[in-house]
PDB file of C-alpha atoms in Angstrom:
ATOM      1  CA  UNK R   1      52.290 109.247 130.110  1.00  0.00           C
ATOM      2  CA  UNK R   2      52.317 112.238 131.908  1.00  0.00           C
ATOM      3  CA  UNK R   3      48.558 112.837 131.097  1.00  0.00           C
ATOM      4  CA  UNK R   4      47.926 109.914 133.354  1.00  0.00           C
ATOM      5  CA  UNK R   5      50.733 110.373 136.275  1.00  0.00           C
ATOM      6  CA  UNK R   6      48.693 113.824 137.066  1.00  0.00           C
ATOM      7  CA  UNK R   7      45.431 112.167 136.612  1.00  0.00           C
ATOM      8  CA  UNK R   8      46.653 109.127 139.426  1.00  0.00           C
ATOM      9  CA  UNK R   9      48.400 111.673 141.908  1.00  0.00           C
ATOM     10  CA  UNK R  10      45.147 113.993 141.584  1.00  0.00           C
ATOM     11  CA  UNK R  11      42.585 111.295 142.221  1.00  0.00           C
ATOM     12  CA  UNK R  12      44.975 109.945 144.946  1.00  0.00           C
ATOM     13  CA  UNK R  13      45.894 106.861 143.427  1.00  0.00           C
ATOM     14  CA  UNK R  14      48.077 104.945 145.361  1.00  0.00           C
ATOM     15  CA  UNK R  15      50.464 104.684 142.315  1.00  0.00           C
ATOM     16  CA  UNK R  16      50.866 108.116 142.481  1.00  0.00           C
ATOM     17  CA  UNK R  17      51.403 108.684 146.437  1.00  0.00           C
ATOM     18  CA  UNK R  18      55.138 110.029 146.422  1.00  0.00           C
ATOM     19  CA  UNK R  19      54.920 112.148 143.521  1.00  0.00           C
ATOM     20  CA  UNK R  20      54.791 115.696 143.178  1.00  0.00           C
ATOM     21  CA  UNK R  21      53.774 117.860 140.147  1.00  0.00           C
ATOM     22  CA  UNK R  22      57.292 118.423 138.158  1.00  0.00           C
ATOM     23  CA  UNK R  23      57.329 115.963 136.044  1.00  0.00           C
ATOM     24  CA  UNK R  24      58.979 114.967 132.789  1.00  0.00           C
ATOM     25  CA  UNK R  25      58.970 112.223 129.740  1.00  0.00           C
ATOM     26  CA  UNK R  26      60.919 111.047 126.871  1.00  0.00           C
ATOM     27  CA  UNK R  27      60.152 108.489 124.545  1.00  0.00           C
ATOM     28  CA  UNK R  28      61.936 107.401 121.883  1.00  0.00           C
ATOM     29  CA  UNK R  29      60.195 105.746 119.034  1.00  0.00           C
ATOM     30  CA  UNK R  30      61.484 102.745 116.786  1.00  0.00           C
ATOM     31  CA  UNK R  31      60.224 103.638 112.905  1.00  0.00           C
ATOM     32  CA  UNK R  32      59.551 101.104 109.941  1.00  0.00           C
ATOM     33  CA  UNK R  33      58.106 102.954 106.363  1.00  0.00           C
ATOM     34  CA  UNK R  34      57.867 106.412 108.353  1.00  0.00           C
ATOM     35  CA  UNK R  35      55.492 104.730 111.182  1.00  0.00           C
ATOM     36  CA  UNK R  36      56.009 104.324 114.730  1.00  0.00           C
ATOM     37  CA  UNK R  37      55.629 100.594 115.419  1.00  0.00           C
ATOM     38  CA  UNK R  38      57.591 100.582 119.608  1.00  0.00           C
ATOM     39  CA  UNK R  39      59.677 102.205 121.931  1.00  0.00           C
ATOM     40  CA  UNK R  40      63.500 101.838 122.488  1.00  0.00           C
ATOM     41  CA  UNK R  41      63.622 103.557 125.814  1.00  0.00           C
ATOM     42  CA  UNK R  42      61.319 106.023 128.117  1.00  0.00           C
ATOM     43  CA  UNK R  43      62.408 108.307 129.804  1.00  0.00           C
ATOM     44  CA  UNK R  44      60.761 109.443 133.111  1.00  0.00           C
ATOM     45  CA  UNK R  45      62.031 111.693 135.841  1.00  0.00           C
ATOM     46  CA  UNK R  46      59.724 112.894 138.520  1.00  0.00           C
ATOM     47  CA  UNK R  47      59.977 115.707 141.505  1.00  0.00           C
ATOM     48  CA  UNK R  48      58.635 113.130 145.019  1.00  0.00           C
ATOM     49  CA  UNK R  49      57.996 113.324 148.125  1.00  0.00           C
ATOM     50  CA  UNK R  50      61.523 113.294 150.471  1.00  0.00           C
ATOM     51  CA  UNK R  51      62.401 109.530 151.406  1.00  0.00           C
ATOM     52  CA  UNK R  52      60.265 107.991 148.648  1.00  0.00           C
ATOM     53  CA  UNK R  53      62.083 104.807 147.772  1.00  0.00           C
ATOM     54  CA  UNK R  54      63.544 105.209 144.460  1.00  0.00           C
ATOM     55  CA  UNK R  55      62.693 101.712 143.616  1.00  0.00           C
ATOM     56  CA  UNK R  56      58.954 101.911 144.505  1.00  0.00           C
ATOM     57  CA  UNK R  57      58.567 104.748 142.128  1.00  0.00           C
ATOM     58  CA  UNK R  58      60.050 102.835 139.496  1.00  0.00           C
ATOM     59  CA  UNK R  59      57.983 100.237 139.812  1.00  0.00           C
ATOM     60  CA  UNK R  60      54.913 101.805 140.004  1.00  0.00           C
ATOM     61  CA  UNK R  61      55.481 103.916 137.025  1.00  0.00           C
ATOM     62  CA  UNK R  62      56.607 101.146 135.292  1.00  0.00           C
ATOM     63  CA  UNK R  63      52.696 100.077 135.543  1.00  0.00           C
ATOM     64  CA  UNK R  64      51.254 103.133 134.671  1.00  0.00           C
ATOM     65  CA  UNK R  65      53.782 103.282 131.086  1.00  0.00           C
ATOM     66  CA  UNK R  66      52.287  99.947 130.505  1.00  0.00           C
ATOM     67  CA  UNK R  67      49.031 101.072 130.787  1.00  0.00           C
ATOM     68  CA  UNK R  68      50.021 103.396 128.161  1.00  0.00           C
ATOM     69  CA  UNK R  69      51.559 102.490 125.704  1.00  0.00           C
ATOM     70  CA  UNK R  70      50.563  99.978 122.935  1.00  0.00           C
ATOM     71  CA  UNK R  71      50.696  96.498 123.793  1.00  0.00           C
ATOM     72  CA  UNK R  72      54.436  95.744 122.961  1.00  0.00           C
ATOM     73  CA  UNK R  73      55.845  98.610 123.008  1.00  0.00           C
ATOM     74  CA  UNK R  74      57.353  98.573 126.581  1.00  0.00           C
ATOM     75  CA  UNK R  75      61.095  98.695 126.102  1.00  0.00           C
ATOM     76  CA  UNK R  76      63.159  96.540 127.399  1.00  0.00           C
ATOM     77  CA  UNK R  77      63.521  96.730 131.350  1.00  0.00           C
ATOM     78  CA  UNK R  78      67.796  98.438 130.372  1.00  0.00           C
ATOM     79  CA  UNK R  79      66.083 101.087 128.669  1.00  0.00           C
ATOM     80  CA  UNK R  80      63.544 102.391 131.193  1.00  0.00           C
ATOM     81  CA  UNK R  81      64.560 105.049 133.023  1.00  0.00           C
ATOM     82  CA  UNK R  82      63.123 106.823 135.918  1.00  0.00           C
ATOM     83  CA  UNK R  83      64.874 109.461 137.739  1.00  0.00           C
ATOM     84  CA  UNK R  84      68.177 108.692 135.910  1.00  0.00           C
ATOM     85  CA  UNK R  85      69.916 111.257 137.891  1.00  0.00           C
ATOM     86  CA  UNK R  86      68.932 110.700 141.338  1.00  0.00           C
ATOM     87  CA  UNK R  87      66.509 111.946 144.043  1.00  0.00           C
ATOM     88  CA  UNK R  88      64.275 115.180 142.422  1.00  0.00           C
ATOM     89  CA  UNK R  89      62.915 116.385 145.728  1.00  0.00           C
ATOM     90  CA  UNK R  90      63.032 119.828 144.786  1.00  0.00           C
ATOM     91  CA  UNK R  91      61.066 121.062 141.971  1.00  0.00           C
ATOM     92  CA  UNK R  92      59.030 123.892 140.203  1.00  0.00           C
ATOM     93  CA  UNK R  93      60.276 127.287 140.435  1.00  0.00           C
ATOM     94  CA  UNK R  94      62.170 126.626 142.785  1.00  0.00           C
ATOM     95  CA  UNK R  95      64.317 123.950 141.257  1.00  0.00           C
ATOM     96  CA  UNK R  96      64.405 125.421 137.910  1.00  0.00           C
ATOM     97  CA  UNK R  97      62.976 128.828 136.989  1.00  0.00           C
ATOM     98  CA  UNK R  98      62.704 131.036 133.348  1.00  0.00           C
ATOM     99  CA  UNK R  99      60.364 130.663 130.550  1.00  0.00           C
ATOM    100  CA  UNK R 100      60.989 132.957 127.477  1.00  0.00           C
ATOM    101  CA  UNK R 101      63.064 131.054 124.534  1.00  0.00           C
ATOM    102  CA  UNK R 102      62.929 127.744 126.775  1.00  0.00           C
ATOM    103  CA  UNK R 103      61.001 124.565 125.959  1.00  0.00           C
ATOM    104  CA  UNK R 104      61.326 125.176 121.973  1.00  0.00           C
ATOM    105  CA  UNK R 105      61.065 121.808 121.000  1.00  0.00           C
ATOM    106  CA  UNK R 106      58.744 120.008 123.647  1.00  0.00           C
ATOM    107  CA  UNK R 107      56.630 122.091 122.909  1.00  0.00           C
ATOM    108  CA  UNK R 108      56.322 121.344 118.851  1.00  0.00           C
ATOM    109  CA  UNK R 109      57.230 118.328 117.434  1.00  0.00           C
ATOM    110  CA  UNK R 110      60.344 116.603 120.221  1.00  0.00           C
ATOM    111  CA  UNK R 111      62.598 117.015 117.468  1.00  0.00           C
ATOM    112  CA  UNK R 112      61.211 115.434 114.831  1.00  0.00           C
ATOM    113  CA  UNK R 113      60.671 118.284 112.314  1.00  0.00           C
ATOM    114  CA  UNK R 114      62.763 121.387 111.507  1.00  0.00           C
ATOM    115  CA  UNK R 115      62.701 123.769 113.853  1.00  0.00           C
ATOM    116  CA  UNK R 116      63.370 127.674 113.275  1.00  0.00           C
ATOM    117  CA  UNK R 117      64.737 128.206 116.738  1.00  0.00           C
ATOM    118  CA  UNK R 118      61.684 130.574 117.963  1.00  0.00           C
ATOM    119  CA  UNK R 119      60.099 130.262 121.390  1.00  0.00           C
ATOM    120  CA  UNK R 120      56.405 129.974 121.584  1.00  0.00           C
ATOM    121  CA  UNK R 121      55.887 129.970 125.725  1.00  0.00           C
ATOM    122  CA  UNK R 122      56.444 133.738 127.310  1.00  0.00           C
ATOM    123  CA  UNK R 123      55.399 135.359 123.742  1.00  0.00           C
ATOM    124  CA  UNK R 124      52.177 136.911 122.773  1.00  0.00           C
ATOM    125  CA  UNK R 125      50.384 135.911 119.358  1.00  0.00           C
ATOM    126  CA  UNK R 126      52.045 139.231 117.564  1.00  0.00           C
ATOM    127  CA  UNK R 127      54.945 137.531 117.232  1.00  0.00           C
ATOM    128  CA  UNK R 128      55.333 135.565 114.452  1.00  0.00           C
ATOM    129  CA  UNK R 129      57.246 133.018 116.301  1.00  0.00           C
ATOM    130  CA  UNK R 130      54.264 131.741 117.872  1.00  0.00           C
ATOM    131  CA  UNK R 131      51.606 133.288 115.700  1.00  0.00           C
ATOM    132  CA  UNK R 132      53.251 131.566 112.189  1.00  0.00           C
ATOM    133  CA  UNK R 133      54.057 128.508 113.999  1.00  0.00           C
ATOM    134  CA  UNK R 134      50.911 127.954 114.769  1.00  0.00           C
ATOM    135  CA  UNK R 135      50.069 129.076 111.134  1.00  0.00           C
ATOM    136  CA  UNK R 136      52.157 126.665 109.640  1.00  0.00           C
ATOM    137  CA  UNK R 137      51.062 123.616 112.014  1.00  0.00           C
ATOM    138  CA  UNK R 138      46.902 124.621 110.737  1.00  0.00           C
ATOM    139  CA  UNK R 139      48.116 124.638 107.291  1.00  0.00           C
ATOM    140  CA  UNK R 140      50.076 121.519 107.367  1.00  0.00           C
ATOM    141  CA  UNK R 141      47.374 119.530 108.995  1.00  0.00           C
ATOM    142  CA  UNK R 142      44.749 120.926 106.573  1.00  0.00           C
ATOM    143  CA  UNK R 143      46.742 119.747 103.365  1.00  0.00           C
ATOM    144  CA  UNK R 144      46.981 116.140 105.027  1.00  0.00           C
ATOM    145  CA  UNK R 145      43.307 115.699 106.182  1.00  0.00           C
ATOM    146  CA  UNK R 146      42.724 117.333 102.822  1.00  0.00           C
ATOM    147  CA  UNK R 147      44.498 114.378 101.062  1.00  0.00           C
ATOM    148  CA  UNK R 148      46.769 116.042  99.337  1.00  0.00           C
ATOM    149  CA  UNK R 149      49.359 114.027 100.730  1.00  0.00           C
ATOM    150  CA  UNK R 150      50.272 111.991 103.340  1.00  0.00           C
ATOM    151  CA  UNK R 151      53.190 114.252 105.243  1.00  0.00           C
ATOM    152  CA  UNK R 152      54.060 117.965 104.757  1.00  0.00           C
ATOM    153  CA  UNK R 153      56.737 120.602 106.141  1.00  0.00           C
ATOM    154  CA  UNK R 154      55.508 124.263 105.724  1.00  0.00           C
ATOM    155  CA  UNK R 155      58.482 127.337 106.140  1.00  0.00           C
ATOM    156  CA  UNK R 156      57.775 130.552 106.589  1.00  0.00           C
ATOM    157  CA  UNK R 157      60.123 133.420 106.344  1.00  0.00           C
ATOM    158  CA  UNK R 158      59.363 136.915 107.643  1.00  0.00           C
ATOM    159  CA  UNK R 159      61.228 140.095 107.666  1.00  0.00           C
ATOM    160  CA  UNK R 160      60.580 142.646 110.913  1.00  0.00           C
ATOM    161  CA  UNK R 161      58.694 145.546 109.809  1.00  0.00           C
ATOM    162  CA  UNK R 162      57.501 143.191 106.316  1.00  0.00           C
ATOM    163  CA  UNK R 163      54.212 141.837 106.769  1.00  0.00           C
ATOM    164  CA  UNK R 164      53.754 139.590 104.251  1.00  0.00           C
ATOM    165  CA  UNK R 165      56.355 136.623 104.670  1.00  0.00           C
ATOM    166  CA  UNK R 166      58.794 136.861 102.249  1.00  0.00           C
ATOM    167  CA  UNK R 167      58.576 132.799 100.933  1.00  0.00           C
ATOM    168  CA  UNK R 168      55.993 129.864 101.717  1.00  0.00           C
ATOM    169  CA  UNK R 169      58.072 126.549 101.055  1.00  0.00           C
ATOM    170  CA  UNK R 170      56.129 123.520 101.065  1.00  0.00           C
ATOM    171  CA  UNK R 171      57.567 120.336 101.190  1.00  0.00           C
ATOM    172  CA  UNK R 172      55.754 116.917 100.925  1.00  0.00           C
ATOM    173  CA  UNK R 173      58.411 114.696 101.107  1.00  0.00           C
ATOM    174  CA  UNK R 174      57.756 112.787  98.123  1.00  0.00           C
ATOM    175  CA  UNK R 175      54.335 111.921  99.128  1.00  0.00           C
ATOM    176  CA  UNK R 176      51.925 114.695  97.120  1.00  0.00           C
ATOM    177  CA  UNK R 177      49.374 113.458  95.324  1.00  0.00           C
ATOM    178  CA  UNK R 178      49.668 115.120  92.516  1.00  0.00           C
ATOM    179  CA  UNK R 179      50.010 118.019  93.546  1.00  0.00           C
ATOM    180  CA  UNK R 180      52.891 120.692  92.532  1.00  0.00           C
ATOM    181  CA  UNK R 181      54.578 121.510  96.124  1.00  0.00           C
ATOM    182  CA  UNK R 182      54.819 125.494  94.252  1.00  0.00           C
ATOM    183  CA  UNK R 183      51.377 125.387  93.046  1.00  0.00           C
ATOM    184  CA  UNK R 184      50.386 124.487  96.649  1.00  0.00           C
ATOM    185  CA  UNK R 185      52.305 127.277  98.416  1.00  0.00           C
ATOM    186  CA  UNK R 186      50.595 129.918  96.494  1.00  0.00           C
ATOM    187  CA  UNK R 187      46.975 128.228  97.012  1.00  0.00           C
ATOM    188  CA  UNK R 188      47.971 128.502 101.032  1.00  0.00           C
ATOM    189  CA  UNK R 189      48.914 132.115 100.648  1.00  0.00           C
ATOM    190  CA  UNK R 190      45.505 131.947  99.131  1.00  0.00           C
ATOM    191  CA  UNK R 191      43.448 130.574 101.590  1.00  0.00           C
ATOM    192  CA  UNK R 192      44.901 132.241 104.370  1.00  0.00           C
ATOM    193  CA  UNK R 193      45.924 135.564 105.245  1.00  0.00           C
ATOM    194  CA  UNK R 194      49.767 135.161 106.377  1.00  0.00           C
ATOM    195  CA  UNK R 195      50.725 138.428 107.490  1.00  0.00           C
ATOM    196  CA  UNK R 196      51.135 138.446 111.173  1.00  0.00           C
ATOM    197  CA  UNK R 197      47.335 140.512 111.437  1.00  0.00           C
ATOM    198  CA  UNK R 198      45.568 137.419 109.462  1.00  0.00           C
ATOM    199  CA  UNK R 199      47.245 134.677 111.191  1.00  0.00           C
ATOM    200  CA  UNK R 200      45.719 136.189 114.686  1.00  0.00           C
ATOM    201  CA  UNK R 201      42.297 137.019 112.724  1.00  0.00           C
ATOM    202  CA  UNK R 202      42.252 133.648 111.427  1.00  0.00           C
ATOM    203  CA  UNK R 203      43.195 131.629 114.185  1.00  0.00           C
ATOM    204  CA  UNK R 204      41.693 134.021 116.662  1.00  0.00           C
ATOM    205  CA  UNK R 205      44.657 134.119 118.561  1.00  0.00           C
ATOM    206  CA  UNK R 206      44.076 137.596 120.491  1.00  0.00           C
ATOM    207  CA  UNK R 207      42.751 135.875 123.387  1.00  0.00           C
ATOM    208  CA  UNK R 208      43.527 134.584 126.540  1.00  0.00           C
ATOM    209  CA  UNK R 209      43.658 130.935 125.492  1.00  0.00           C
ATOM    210  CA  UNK R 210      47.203 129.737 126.278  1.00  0.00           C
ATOM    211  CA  UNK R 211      47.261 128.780 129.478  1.00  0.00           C
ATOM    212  CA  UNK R 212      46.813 125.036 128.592  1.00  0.00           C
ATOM    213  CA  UNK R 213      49.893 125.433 126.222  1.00  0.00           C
ATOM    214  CA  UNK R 214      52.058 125.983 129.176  1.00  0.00           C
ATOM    215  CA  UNK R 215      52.199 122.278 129.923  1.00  0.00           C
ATOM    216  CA  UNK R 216      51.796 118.861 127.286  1.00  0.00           C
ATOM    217  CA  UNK R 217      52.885 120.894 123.939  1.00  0.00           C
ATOM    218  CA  UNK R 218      51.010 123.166 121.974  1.00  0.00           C
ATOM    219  CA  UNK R 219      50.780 120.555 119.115  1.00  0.00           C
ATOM    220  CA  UNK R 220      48.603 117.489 118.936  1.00  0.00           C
ATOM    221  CA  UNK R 221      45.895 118.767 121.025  1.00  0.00           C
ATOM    222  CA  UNK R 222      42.138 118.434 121.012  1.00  0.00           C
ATOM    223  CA  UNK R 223      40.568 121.746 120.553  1.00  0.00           C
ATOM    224  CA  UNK R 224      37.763 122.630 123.518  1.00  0.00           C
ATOM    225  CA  UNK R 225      34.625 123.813 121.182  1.00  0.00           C
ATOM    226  CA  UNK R 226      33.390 125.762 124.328  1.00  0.00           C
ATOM    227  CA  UNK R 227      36.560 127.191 125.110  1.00  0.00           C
ATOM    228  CA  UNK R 228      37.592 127.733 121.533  1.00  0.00           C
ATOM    229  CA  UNK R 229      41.170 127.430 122.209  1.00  0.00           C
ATOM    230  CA  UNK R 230      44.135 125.316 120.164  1.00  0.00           C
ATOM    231  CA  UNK R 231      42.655 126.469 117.163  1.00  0.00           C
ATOM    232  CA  UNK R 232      46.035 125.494 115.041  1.00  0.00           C
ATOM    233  CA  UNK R 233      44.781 121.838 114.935  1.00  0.00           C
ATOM    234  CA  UNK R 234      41.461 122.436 113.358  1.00  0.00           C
ATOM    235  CA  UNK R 235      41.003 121.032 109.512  1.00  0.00           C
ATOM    236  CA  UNK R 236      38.304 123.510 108.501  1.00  0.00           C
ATOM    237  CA  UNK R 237      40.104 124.518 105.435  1.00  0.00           C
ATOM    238  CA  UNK R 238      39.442 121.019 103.663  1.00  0.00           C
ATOM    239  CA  UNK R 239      37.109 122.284 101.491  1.00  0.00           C
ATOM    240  CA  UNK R 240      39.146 125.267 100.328  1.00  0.00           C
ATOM    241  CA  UNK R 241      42.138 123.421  99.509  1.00  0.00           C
ATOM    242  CA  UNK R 242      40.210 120.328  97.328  1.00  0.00           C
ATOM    243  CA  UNK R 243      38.193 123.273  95.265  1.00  0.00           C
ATOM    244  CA  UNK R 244      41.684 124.678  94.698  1.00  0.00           C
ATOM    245  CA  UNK R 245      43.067 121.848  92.742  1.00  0.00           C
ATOM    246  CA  UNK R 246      39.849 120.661  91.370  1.00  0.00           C
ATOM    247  CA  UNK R 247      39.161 123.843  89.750  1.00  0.00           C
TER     248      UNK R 247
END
């Protein structure tokens, strides 16, 4: 959603006149068997231009989530909110300013996985709460697109001055294939260096690729192959894990 509200106010859509580049979204997602299948409200509050009608906006974003989302997912018209608190003239830095140990969980998963409480925005890749974050997101997605099942929760646990995290706890919430979740957290510590060092090496964190994490997430993103950047959400470790358990 917010994808497309910058790409209509950049291209000077007409949808997009009044608003200005603070922006915000919330959806909340109706599940059946684990899988999205609609949305029970959306959230959307947006910095504008002073004297925009309130109403206008809200019906011209109300396109634009259309446009969106799935055919039938639109919630109903009661649970659609724009600007729920009022006029948002004033935005940015100026409006609302810090960055270190904000935006924890828009930035990962919206809530919908543990979280250890770590900020990832504001930190460089030595710490291991961005570094081992990412680490664990890589993994995780590897073991799926591996097929060795169809969700899984890594945890890592580090000590300060300990560079090898002190557990790996892997949990596939009942949907392995097979495989022993203990079995599996040694064949990660396997395939991938974990200490703080091998995380960067691996992922080739120590550059300056997170600029684009500062907006959208840092999850769920399609890697750049010229820029070489979001590197966490690349299943290149496939291979390794299937040889592992077909050894």
């Amino acid at each position: 959603i917010l994808h497309r509200v910058r790409d209509l106010r950049k291209a000077g859509d007409p949808r997009a006149a009044a608003l200005q580049p603070d922006a915000k979204s919330q959806v909340t997602l109706r599940y059946v068997d684990g899988k999205p299948v609609g949305a029970t409200s959306v959230v959307i509050s947006t910095q504008h231009v002073e004297g925009a009608s309130q109403a206008t906006i809200r019906e011209e974003l109300g396109s634009i989530v259309r446009d969106v989302l799935p055919e039938g997912w639109m919630p109903p018209e009661s649970e659609f909110y724009v600007n729920p608190t009022g006029i948002f003239v004033i935005g940015g830095p100026d409006g609302d300013c810090g960055l270190t140990g904000r935006k924890i969980i828009v930035d990962t998963y919206g809530g919908a996985a543990p979280h250890g409480g770590g900020a990832f925005s504001g930190k460089d890749p030595t710490k291991v709460d961005r570094s081992a974050a990412y680490a664990c997101r890589y993994l995780a997605k590897n073991v799926v697109a591996a097929g060795l099942a169809d969700r899984c929760t890594l945890q890592l646990s580090y000590a300060i001055g300990v560079s090898h995290p002190l557990s790996v706890y892997v949990d596939l919430d009942g949907t392995g294939k097979d495989v022993d979740e203990e079995k599996l957290g040694n064949v990660l510590r396997e395939v991938m260096d974990l200490t703080p060092r091998g995380i960067r090496k691996h992922l080739r964190l120590n550059r300056p690729i997170y600029t684009q994490t500062s907006a959208y997430g840092h999850f769920g993103r399609t890697p750049d192959a010229a820029k070489d950047d979001f590197t966490w959400e690349q299943t290149d470790l496939v291979g390794a894990l299937r040889g592992a358990f077909n050894r």
